[in-house]
Amino acid sequence: MTKTTHHRREVLKGFGAAAALLAAPPALGFPPLGVGILYGGSRTDCGYNQAHAEAARALAALPDVRLEERENAAGTLATAVEDLIGGRGCRVVLVTATGDALPGLLAQADANRDTAFLLCGSPMDVERTPVNVGFFEGYLDEAQHISGIVAGYASRAKAIGIVASHPAPAVLRCVNAFALGARRADPAVAVRVAFVGEGAPPLSVAVAARTLAAGGADVLAAQVEEPRPVCEVAEASGLLCCGVHVDLSGAAPQGFLTGAEWSWGRCWAETVSLIVGGKPWRHLRQGGFDRGFVRNTPYGPAVGVEARAHADAARMQLANGNAAVFRGPILDNTGRTVLPKGKVLRGSDPALDRMFWLADGVSEVVL
């Protein structure tokens, strides 16, 4: 998803002092708290939106919570928010992808201080953020890095193709993390990326996957909103594949390796439970494996013992803070040093929101 660069240190200071914004918990006989979720697309897209819909099930199971869900709301966020608050009485509004609507959402939050706005993505600076707004940011690049390690071991042709949406920092971060993992498993592996555009339809994603396969890739991966076609093309072509966002093993029962998934259920349930109880809640939640915000899909039958051991060890190191995906030396694909030896960029480092390079060993395929 597209992200914007913000001042993280200021956010942490400002949100750290924020108090509970909602009233006391519902008393006996009161109606349940309305929680509205706005998806940018279909809840069954086998991708980004479905990952959040699966997390929403944890909210639906909470006592004293009434869930209101709206699909395909990307172009009508302002109207949808008004309906959820005014029409449906929701006092929590969760938006899975804000995009260009973020300024308007913040204005709506400022005008509705008795409603909590929970937004997925990197945080805004505190001066522009109402106290009833919270941000959730998961480091999916960590899980993509593990997928890359597995893919690097699996590629006999030493050629991997990845279909990506567009060269925005958040997307490049995941593409590069995957490539760094693949080349740490096997430095001889080359990664080719095909950009299909933000919100590309499934047909365009499938065409890009076929192009990468025709170019010699024997492992396909994805960083797009709806990645299922990539796995389907791989399976039909007798290739291996990695998924993203949700468990896509069913799309490629023979060739599926692993995937990078979101894991928001526990995080959302904890936050909404605090709001329901009228208690203070954390307005900024960020993390990767360490917070349980991302995970990898269980390994498929094509993943060998050595690959499993390397991937498991790397995941554990990321989870306990003993490693980072982006640690120098790292060169870009022109040979320029983008991260010197000894330099480490942790998940919350703002430099990652300014990434506009492809790592060494990664080349772009023009469709």
Short mmCIF file of C-alpha atoms in Angstrom, two decimals, residues 34-367:
data_model
loop_
_atom_site.label_atom_id
_atom_site.label_comp_id
_atom_site.label_asym_id
_atom_site.label_seq_id
_atom_site.Cartn_x
_atom_site.Cartn_y
_atom_site.Cartn_z
CA GLY A 34 -20.80 0.13 16.71
CA VAL A 35 -17.51 -0.57 14.90
CA GLY A 36 -17.39 0.29 11.21
CA ILE A 37 -14.79 -1.11 8.81
CA LEU A 38 -14.17 0.44 5.40
CA TYR A 39 -12.45 -1.74 2.81
CA GLY A 40 -10.89 -0.33 -0.33
CA GLY A 41 -12.08 -3.33 -2.34
CA SER A 42 -13.83 -6.67 -2.01
CA ARG A 43 -13.60 -8.60 1.25
CA THR A 44 -13.03 -11.74 -0.82
CA ASP A 45 -10.29 -10.46 -3.14
CA CYS A 46 -7.78 -13.10 -1.96
CA GLY A 47 -5.53 -10.17 -1.17
CA TYR A 48 -5.12 -7.03 0.89
CA ASN A 49 -8.78 -6.46 1.71
CA GLN A 50 -9.46 -10.10 2.53
CA ALA A 51 -6.55 -10.04 4.98
CA HIS A 52 -8.33 -7.30 6.89
CA ALA A 53 -11.72 -9.00 6.58
CA GLU A 54 -10.22 -12.09 8.23
CA ALA A 55 -8.97 -9.89 11.08
CA ALA A 56 -12.44 -8.39 11.42
CA ARG A 57 -13.73 -11.78 12.56
CA ALA A 58 -11.86 -11.22 15.82
CA LEU A 59 -13.87 -8.03 16.31
CA ALA A 60 -17.16 -9.71 15.52
CA ALA A 61 -16.47 -12.20 18.29
CA LEU A 62 -16.12 -9.51 20.96
CA PRO A 63 -18.99 -8.96 23.38
CA ASP A 64 -20.69 -5.55 23.29
CA VAL A 65 -19.54 -4.93 19.70
CA ARG A 66 -21.70 -4.51 16.60
CA LEU A 67 -19.76 -4.74 13.33
CA GLU A 68 -20.65 -2.68 10.24
CA GLU A 69 -18.60 -3.46 7.11
CA ARG A 70 -18.48 -1.55 3.82
CA GLU A 71 -16.72 -2.89 0.73
CA ASN A 72 -15.28 -1.00 -2.26
CA ALA A 73 -15.27 2.24 -0.29
CA ALA A 74 -11.99 3.62 -1.65
CA GLY A 75 -13.60 6.37 -3.73
CA THR A 76 -16.35 7.26 -1.24
CA LEU A 77 -14.59 7.23 2.11
CA ALA A 78 -15.99 10.56 3.29
CA THR A 79 -19.57 9.57 2.51
CA ALA A 80 -19.12 6.12 4.01
CA VAL A 81 -17.70 7.59 7.23
CA GLU A 82 -20.65 9.96 7.54
CA ASP A 83 -23.06 7.05 7.13
CA LEU A 84 -21.27 4.90 9.69
CA ILE A 85 -21.16 7.66 12.30
CA GLY A 86 -24.43 9.48 11.67
CA GLY A 87 -26.54 6.73 10.14
CA ARG A 88 -25.28 3.64 11.92
CA GLY A 89 -24.08 5.16 15.18
CA CYS A 90 -20.56 3.78 15.00
CA ARG A 91 -18.09 5.13 17.55
CA VAL A 92 -15.11 3.33 16.04
CA VAL A 93 -14.26 3.63 12.35
CA LEU A 94 -11.47 1.47 10.95
CA VAL A 95 -10.12 2.29 7.48
CA THR A 96 -7.86 -0.28 5.84
CA ALA A 97 -6.43 1.97 3.11
CA THR A 98 -6.70 5.76 3.31
CA GLY A 99 -4.76 6.80 0.20
CA ASP A 100 -5.42 10.35 -0.96
CA ALA A 101 -8.44 10.60 1.37
CA LEU A 102 -6.26 10.85 4.49
CA PRO A 103 -6.52 14.66 4.93
CA GLY A 104 -10.30 14.47 4.65
CA LEU A 105 -10.46 11.60 7.14
CA LEU A 106 -8.44 13.59 9.65
CA ALA A 107 -10.83 16.51 9.22
CA GLN A 108 -13.79 14.19 9.86
CA ALA A 109 -12.06 12.80 12.93
CA ASP A 110 -11.52 16.32 14.23
CA ALA A 111 -15.22 17.02 13.77
CA ASN A 112 -16.25 13.79 15.53
CA ARG A 113 -14.09 13.65 18.65
CA ASP A 114 -16.33 11.04 20.31
CA THR A 115 -15.48 8.55 17.55
CA ALA A 116 -12.18 6.68 17.35
CA PHE A 117 -10.62 6.56 13.88
CA LEU A 118 -8.24 3.63 13.40
CA LEU A 119 -6.22 3.93 10.19
CA CYS A 120 -3.88 1.36 8.64
CA GLY A 121 -0.62 2.85 7.42
CA SER A 122 2.29 4.91 8.61
CA PRO A 123 1.42 7.66 11.15
CA MET A 124 0.94 11.37 10.62
CA ASP A 125 2.89 13.94 12.60
CA VAL A 126 1.24 14.89 15.87
CA GLU A 127 0.49 18.50 14.90
CA ARG A 128 -1.93 17.30 12.23
CA THR A 129 -3.42 14.35 14.06
CA PRO A 130 -6.54 14.61 16.26
CA VAL A 131 -6.25 12.76 19.56
CA ASN A 132 -9.02 10.34 18.57
CA VAL A 133 -6.98 8.96 15.64
CA GLY A 134 -4.85 5.84 15.87
CA PHE A 135 -2.49 4.27 13.32
CA PHE A 136 -1.62 0.63 12.68
CA GLU A 137 1.49 -0.18 10.65
CA GLY A 138 2.79 -3.69 9.96
CA TYR A 139 6.20 -4.42 8.53
CA LEU A 140 5.21 -6.80 5.76
CA ASP A 141 8.71 -6.53 4.31
CA GLU A 142 9.92 -8.79 7.12
CA ALA A 143 7.63 -11.59 6.01
CA GLN A 144 8.52 -10.95 2.36
CA HIS A 145 12.19 -11.29 3.31
CA ILE A 146 11.51 -14.78 4.68
CA SER A 147 9.57 -15.66 1.52
CA GLY A 148 12.56 -14.50 -0.48
CA ILE A 149 14.90 -16.81 1.43
CA VAL A 150 12.64 -19.77 0.70
CA ALA A 151 12.34 -18.76 -2.97
CA GLY A 152 16.11 -18.40 -3.29
CA TYR A 153 16.63 -21.98 -2.20
CA ALA A 154 13.86 -23.24 -4.48
CA SER A 155 14.90 -21.59 -7.76
CA ARG A 156 16.89 -24.04 -9.91
CA ALA A 157 17.02 -21.55 -12.77
CA LYS A 158 18.35 -18.89 -10.39
CA ALA A 159 15.68 -16.59 -11.80
CA ILE A 160 12.70 -15.28 -9.80
CA GLY A 161 9.92 -13.02 -11.04
CA ILE A 162 7.81 -10.74 -8.86
CA VAL A 163 4.69 -8.89 -9.97
CA ALA A 164 4.38 -5.57 -8.13
CA SER A 165 1.84 -2.78 -8.22
CA HIS A 166 3.85 0.44 -8.57
CA PRO A 167 7.29 1.76 -7.56
CA ALA A 168 6.17 3.55 -4.39
CA PRO A 169 8.39 3.30 -1.28
CA ALA A 170 6.13 0.84 0.55
CA VAL A 171 6.06 -1.46 -2.47
CA LEU A 172 9.78 -1.17 -3.18
CA ARG A 173 10.47 -1.91 0.45
CA CYS A 174 8.75 -5.29 0.10
CA VAL A 175 10.21 -6.05 -3.33
CA ASN A 176 13.73 -5.29 -2.12
CA ALA A 177 13.23 -7.23 1.11
CA PHE A 178 12.15 -10.27 -0.91
CA ALA A 179 15.13 -9.90 -3.25
CA LEU A 180 17.60 -9.50 -0.39
CA GLY A 181 16.25 -12.69 1.14
CA ALA A 182 16.53 -14.59 -2.14
CA ARG A 183 20.10 -13.44 -2.74
CA ARG A 184 21.12 -14.19 0.85
CA ALA A 185 19.97 -17.74 0.21
CA ASP A 186 21.78 -17.82 -3.16
CA PRO A 187 23.84 -14.80 -4.33
CA ALA A 188 23.58 -16.02 -7.92
CA VAL A 189 19.79 -15.56 -8.02
CA ALA A 190 18.46 -12.73 -10.18
CA VAL A 191 15.09 -11.12 -9.48
CA ARG A 192 13.00 -9.46 -12.19
CA VAL A 193 10.09 -7.23 -11.25
CA ALA A 194 7.12 -6.26 -13.41
CA PHE A 195 5.09 -3.22 -12.29
CA VAL A 196 1.41 -3.42 -13.29
CA GLY A 197 0.07 -0.26 -11.67
CA GLU A 198 -1.80 0.40 -8.43
CA GLY A 199 -5.12 -1.43 -8.33
CA ALA A 200 -4.33 -3.46 -11.46
CA PRO A 201 -7.09 -5.91 -12.48
CA PRO A 202 -6.48 -9.66 -12.19
CA LEU A 203 -6.03 -10.03 -15.95
CA SER A 204 -3.11 -7.56 -15.97
CA VAL A 205 -1.53 -9.35 -13.02
CA ALA A 206 -1.83 -12.69 -14.83
CA VAL A 207 -0.30 -11.27 -18.03
CA ALA A 208 2.67 -9.93 -16.06
CA ALA A 209 3.14 -13.31 -14.37
CA ARG A 210 3.15 -15.09 -17.74
CA THR A 211 5.67 -12.59 -19.09
CA LEU A 212 8.03 -13.27 -16.18
CA ALA A 213 7.59 -17.02 -16.63
CA ALA A 214 8.32 -16.74 -20.35
CA GLY A 215 11.48 -14.82 -19.44
CA GLY A 216 12.86 -17.81 -17.54
CA ALA A 217 11.63 -17.36 -13.97
CA ASP A 218 10.88 -20.66 -12.25
CA VAL A 219 9.56 -19.01 -9.06
CA LEU A 220 6.89 -16.29 -9.10
CA ALA A 221 5.96 -13.92 -6.28
CA ALA A 222 3.78 -10.84 -5.85
CA GLN A 223 3.36 -7.49 -4.16
CA VAL A 224 -0.02 -6.44 -5.52
CA GLU A 225 -3.45 -5.91 -3.99
CA GLU A 226 -4.93 -9.05 -5.59
CA PRO A 227 -2.12 -11.61 -6.01
CA ARG A 228 -4.04 -14.87 -6.61
CA PRO A 229 -3.50 -14.80 -10.43
CA VAL A 230 0.27 -15.01 -9.88
CA CYS A 231 -0.09 -18.31 -8.01
CA GLU A 232 -2.58 -19.63 -10.54
CA VAL A 233 -0.25 -18.88 -13.45
CA ALA A 234 2.64 -20.54 -11.61
CA GLU A 235 0.63 -23.68 -10.89
CA ALA A 236 -0.65 -23.94 -14.45
CA SER A 237 2.90 -23.53 -15.77
CA GLY A 238 4.48 -26.06 -13.43
CA LEU A 239 6.39 -23.36 -11.55
CA LEU A 240 6.81 -22.54 -7.87
CA CYS A 241 5.31 -19.48 -6.18
CA CYS A 242 5.02 -17.35 -3.06
CA GLY A 243 1.83 -15.61 -1.95
CA VAL A 244 1.15 -12.33 -0.18
CA HIS A 245 -1.53 -10.82 2.12
CA VAL A 246 -3.43 -14.07 2.80
CA ASP A 247 -2.91 -17.84 2.60
CA LEU A 248 -2.86 -18.64 -1.13
CA SER A 249 -1.70 -22.22 -0.85
CA GLY A 250 -5.04 -23.40 -2.24
CA ALA A 251 -4.34 -21.64 -5.54
CA ALA A 252 -1.16 -23.67 -6.08
CA PRO A 253 -1.33 -26.93 -4.14
CA GLN A 254 1.76 -28.40 -5.84
CA GLY A 255 4.03 -25.40 -6.30
CA PHE A 256 3.25 -23.17 -3.32
CA LEU A 257 6.28 -22.36 -1.16
CA THR A 258 5.13 -19.83 1.48
CA GLY A 259 3.75 -16.32 1.66
CA ALA A 260 3.87 -13.00 3.51
CA GLU A 261 0.65 -12.40 5.45
CA TRP A 262 -0.85 -9.71 7.64
CA SER A 263 -2.02 -10.70 11.12
CA TRP A 264 -4.24 -7.94 12.50
CA GLY A 265 -6.87 -9.88 14.44
CA ARG A 266 -5.35 -9.79 17.93
CA CYS A 267 -4.16 -6.19 17.59
CA TRP A 268 -7.58 -4.92 16.52
CA ALA A 269 -9.41 -6.92 19.16
CA GLU A 270 -7.16 -5.59 21.93
CA THR A 271 -7.63 -1.97 20.86
CA VAL A 272 -11.39 -2.17 20.40
CA SER A 273 -11.77 -4.00 23.71
CA LEU A 274 -10.06 -1.10 25.47
CA ILE A 275 -12.30 1.40 23.71
CA VAL A 276 -15.41 -0.60 24.60
CA GLY A 277 -14.25 -0.56 28.23
CA GLY A 278 -13.65 3.19 28.18
CA LYS A 279 -9.94 2.66 28.89
CA PRO A 280 -6.87 4.40 27.42
CA TRP A 281 -5.66 2.80 24.19
CA ARG A 282 -2.44 3.00 22.24
CA HIS A 283 -2.74 5.44 19.35
CA LEU A 284 0.26 4.09 17.48
CA ARG A 285 0.92 0.40 16.97
CA GLN A 286 3.80 -0.64 14.72
CA GLY A 287 5.72 -3.83 14.31
CA GLY A 288 6.49 -6.97 12.39
CA PHE A 289 7.22 -10.44 13.70
CA ASP A 290 8.02 -8.96 17.10
CA ARG A 291 4.43 -7.75 17.58
CA GLY A 292 2.74 -10.56 15.72
CA PHE A 293 1.49 -8.13 13.04
CA VAL A 294 2.85 -10.23 10.17
CA ARG A 295 3.44 -13.93 9.62
CA ASN A 296 4.42 -16.42 6.94
CA THR A 297 2.09 -18.97 5.40
CA PRO A 298 2.99 -22.56 6.39
CA TYR A 299 5.54 -24.09 4.03
CA GLY A 300 4.39 -26.03 1.01
CA PRO A 301 5.63 -29.50 0.02
CA ALA A 302 8.35 -28.09 -2.27
CA VAL A 303 10.27 -26.41 0.58
CA GLY A 304 13.35 -28.39 1.59
CA VAL A 305 14.86 -28.96 5.02
CA GLU A 306 17.75 -26.52 4.54
CA ALA A 307 15.45 -23.76 3.34
CA ARG A 308 13.12 -24.27 6.28
CA ALA A 309 15.98 -24.10 8.76
CA HIS A 310 17.44 -20.91 7.26
CA ALA A 311 14.03 -19.22 7.02
CA ASP A 312 13.02 -20.20 10.55
CA ALA A 313 16.29 -18.91 11.99
CA ALA A 314 16.00 -15.63 10.09
CA ARG A 315 12.41 -15.16 11.26
CA MET A 316 13.40 -15.73 14.87
CA GLN A 317 16.23 -13.21 14.62
CA LEU A 318 13.88 -10.59 13.20
CA ALA A 319 11.31 -11.32 15.89
CA ASN A 320 13.75 -10.92 18.77
CA GLY A 321 15.44 -7.82 17.35
CA ASN A 322 18.80 -9.44 16.64
CA ALA A 323 18.56 -8.76 12.90
CA ALA A 324 17.05 -6.34 10.40
CA VAL A 325 16.04 -6.78 6.77
CA PHE A 326 17.94 -3.70 5.64
CA ARG A 327 21.47 -3.88 7.00
CA GLY A 328 24.55 -2.69 5.14
CA PRO A 329 26.33 -3.03 2.94
CA ILE A 330 23.53 -2.85 0.34
CA LEU A 331 24.01 -1.74 -3.26
CA ASP A 332 21.28 -0.69 -5.65
CA ASN A 333 21.02 -2.18 -9.12
CA THR A 334 23.31 0.49 -10.57
CA GLY A 335 26.13 -0.40 -8.18
CA ARG A 336 25.63 2.63 -5.92
CA THR A 337 25.93 2.08 -2.17
CA VAL A 338 22.54 2.88 -0.65
CA LEU A 339 23.32 1.48 2.79
CA PRO A 340 26.96 1.41 3.94
CA LYS A 341 28.49 -1.37 5.98
CA GLY A 342 27.44 -1.20 9.63
CA LYS A 343 24.32 0.87 8.90
CA VAL A 344 20.98 -0.69 9.88
CA LEU A 345 17.47 0.53 9.07
CA ARG A 346 14.93 -0.86 11.55
CA GLY A 347 11.29 -1.19 10.63
CA SER A 348 10.24 2.23 11.93
CA ASP A 349 13.13 4.15 10.32
CA PRO A 350 11.73 7.02 8.20
CA ALA A 351 14.41 6.38 5.57
CA LEU A 352 12.42 3.33 4.51
CA ASP A 353 9.54 5.64 3.55
CA ARG A 354 11.89 7.37 1.10
CA MET A 355 12.98 4.25 -0.79
CA PHE A 356 13.11 4.81 -4.54
CA TRP A 357 15.75 2.27 -5.56
CA LEU A 358 15.91 -1.38 -6.53
CA ALA A 359 18.49 -3.58 -4.85
CA ASP A 360 21.47 -5.17 -6.55
CA GLY A 361 20.37 -8.16 -8.59
CA VAL A 362 16.89 -6.74 -9.28
CA SER A 363 15.92 -5.57 -12.76
CA GLU A 364 12.65 -4.20 -14.10
CA VAL A 365 10.72 -5.87 -16.91
CA VAL A 366 8.82 -3.41 -19.08
CA LEU A 367 5.46 -4.86 -20.05
#
